[in-house]
PDB file of C-alpha atoms in Angstrom:
ATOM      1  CA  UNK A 296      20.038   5.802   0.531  1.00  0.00           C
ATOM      2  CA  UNK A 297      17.228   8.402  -0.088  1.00  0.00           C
ATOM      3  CA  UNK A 298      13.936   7.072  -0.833  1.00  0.00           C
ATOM      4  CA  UNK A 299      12.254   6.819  -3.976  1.00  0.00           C
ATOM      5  CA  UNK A 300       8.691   8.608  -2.976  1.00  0.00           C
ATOM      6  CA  UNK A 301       7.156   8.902   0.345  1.00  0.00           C
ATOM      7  CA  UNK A 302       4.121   6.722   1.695  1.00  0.00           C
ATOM      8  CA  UNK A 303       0.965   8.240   3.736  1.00  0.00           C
ATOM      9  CA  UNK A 304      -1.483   6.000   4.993  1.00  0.00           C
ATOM     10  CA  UNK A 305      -5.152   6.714   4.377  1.00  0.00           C
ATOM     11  CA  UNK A 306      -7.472   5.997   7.770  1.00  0.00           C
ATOM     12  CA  UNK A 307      -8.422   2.384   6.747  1.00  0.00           C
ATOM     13  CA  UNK A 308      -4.969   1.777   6.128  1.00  0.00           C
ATOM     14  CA  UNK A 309      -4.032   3.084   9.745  1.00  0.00           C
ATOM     15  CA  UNK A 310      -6.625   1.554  11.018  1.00  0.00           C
ATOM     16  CA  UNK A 311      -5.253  -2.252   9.235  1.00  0.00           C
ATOM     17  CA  UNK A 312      -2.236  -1.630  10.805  1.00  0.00           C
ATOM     18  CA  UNK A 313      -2.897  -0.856  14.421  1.00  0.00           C
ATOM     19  CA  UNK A 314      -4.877  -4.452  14.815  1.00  0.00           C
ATOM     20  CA  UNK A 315      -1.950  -6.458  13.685  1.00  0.00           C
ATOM     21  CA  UNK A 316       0.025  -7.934  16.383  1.00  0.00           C
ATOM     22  CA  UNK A 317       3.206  -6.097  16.835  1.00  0.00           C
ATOM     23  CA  UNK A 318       5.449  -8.552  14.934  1.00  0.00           C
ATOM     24  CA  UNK A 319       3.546  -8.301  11.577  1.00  0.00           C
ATOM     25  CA  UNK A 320       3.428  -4.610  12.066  1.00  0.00           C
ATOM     26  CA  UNK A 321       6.979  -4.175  12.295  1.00  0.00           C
ATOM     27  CA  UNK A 322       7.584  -6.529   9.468  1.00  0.00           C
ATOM     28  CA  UNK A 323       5.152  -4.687   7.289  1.00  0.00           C
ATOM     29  CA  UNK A 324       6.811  -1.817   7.996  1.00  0.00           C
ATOM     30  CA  UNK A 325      10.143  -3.233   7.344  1.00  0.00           C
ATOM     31  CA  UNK A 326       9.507  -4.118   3.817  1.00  0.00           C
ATOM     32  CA  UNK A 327       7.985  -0.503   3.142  1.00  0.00           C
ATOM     33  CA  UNK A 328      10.973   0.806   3.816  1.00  0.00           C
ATOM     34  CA  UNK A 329      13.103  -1.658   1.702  1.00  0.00           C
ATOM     35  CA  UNK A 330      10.507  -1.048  -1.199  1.00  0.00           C
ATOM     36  CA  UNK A 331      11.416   3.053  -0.987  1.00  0.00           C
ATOM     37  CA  UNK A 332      14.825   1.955  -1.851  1.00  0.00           C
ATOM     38  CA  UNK A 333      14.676  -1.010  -4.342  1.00  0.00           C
ATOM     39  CA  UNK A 334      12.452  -2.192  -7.237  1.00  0.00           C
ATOM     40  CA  UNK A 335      11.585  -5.469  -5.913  1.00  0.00           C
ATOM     41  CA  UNK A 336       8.031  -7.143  -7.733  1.00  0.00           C
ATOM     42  CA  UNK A 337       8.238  -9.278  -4.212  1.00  0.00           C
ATOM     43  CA  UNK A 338       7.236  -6.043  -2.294  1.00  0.00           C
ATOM     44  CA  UNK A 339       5.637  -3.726  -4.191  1.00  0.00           C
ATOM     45  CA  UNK A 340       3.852  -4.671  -7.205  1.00  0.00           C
ATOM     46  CA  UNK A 341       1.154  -3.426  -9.845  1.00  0.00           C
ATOM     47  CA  UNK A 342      -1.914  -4.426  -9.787  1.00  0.00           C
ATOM     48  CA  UNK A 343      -3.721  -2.778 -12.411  1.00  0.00           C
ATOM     49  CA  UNK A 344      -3.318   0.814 -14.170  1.00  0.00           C
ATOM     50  CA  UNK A 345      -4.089   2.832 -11.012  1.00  0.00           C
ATOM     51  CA  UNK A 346      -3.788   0.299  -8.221  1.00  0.00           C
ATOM     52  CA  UNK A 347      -0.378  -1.168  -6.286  1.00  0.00           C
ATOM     53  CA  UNK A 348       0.206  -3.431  -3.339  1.00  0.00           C
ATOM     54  CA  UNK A 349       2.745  -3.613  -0.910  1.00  0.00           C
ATOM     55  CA  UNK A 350       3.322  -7.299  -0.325  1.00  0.00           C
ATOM     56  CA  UNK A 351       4.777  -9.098   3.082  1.00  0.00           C
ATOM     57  CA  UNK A 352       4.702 -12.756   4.124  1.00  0.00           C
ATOM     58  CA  UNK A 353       5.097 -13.121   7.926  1.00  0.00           C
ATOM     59  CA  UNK A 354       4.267 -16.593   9.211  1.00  0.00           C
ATOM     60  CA  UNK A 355       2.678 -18.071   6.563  1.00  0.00           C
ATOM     61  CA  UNK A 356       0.034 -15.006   5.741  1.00  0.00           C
ATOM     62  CA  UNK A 357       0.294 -12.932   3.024  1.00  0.00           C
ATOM     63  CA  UNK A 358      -0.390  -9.164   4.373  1.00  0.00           C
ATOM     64  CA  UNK A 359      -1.376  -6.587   1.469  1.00  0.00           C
ATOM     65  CA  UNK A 360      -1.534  -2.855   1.454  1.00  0.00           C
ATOM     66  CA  UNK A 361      -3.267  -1.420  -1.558  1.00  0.00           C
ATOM     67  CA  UNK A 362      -1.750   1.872  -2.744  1.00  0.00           C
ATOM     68  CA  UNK A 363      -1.765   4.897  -5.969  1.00  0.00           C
ATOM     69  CA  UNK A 364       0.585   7.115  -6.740  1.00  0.00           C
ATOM     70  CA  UNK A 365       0.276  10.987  -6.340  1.00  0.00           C
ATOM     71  CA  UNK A 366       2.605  12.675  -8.461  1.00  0.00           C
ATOM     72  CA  UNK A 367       0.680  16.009  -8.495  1.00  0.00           C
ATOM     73  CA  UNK A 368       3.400  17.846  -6.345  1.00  0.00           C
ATOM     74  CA  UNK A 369       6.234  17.615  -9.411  1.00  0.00           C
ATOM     75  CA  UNK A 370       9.059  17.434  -5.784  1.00  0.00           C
ATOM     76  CA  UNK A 371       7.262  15.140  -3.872  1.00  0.00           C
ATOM     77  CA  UNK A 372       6.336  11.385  -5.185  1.00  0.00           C
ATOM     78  CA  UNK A 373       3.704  10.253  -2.961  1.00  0.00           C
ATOM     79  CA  UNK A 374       2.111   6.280  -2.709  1.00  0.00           C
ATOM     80  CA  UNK A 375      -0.742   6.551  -0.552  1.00  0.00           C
ATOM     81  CA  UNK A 376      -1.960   3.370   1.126  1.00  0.00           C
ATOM     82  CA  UNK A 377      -5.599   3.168   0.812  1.00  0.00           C
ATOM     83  CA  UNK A 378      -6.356  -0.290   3.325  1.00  0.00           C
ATOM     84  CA  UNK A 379      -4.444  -3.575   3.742  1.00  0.00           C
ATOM     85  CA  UNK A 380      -6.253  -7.164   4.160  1.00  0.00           C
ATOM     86  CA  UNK A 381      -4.444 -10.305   4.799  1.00  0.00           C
ATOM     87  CA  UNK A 382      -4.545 -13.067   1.919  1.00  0.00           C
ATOM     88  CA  UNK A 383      -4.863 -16.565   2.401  1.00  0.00           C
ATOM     89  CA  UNK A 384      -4.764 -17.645  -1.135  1.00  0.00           C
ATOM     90  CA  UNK A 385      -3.065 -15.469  -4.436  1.00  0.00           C
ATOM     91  CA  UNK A 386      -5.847 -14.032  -5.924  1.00  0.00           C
ATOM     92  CA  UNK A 387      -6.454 -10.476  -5.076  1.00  0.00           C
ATOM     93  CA  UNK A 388     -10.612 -10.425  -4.356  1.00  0.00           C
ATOM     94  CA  UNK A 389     -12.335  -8.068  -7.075  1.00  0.00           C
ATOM     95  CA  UNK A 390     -13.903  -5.906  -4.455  1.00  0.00           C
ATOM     96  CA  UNK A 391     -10.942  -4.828  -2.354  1.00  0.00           C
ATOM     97  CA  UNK A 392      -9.152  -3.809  -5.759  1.00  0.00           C
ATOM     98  CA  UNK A 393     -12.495  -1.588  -6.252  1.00  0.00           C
ATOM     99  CA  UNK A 394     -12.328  -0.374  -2.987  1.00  0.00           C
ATOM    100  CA  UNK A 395      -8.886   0.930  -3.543  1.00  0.00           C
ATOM    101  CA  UNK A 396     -10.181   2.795  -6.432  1.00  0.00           C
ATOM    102  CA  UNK A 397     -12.618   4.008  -4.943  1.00  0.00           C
ATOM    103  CA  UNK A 398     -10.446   5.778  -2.018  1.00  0.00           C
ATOM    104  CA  UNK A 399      -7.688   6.781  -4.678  1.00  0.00           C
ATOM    105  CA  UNK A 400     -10.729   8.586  -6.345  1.00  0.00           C
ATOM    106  CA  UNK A 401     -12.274  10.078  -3.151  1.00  0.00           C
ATOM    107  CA  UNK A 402      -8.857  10.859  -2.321  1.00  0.00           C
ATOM    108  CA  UNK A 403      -7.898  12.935  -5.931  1.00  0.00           C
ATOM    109  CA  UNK A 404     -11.210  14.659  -5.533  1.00  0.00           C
ATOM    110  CA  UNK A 405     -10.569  16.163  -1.653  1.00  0.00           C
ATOM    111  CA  UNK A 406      -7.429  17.726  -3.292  1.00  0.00           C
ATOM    112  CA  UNK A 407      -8.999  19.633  -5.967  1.00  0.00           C
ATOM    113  CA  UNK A 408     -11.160  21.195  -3.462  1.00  0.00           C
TER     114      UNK A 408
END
């Protein structure tokens, strides 16, 4: 099946990733993939107007990616993935929901430059 939109992965998201043990990593990844092809609230879900997550349990702890949607290229449907924490309860903290905004802006103003 052909995805849905592509994902790109901001620095802090990269950054997330790479100190996850290998397992969680590939499970994170795993679920990306699935969410490309299906529209599954378990995987990737809204959060508010602007902000997403990408949601995977792996051994008990909840791993998030926070991610917008770029639809300014009308061919190419882009979710970039600002950062990623892991959650040990269900409520999303305030301040990484900000700090998502905060990249999607940064991110929206580097392209009109």
């Amino acid at each position: 099946m052909k995805p849905k939109y592509r994902i790109e992965f901001l620095d802090d998201a990269v950054e997330f990733l790479n100190k996850l043990d290998e397992k969680a990593r590939e499970k994170i990844y795993y679920n990306l993939k699935k969410s490309q092809i299906t529209n599954d609230k378990t995987l990737f879900k809204k959060l508010t107007d602007e902000i997403w997550e990408f949601r995977t349990l792996y051994k008990k702890t909840q791993y998030r990616l926070f991610a917008f949607w770029d639809k300014t290229d009308k061919k190419d449907t882009l979710v970039i993935s600002t950062h990623g924490i892991e959650k040990k309860t269900q409520k999303t903290p305030k301040k990484e929901l900000e700090k998502a905004d905060k990249l999607r802006k940064q991110y929206f103003n580097e392209l009109k430059k």
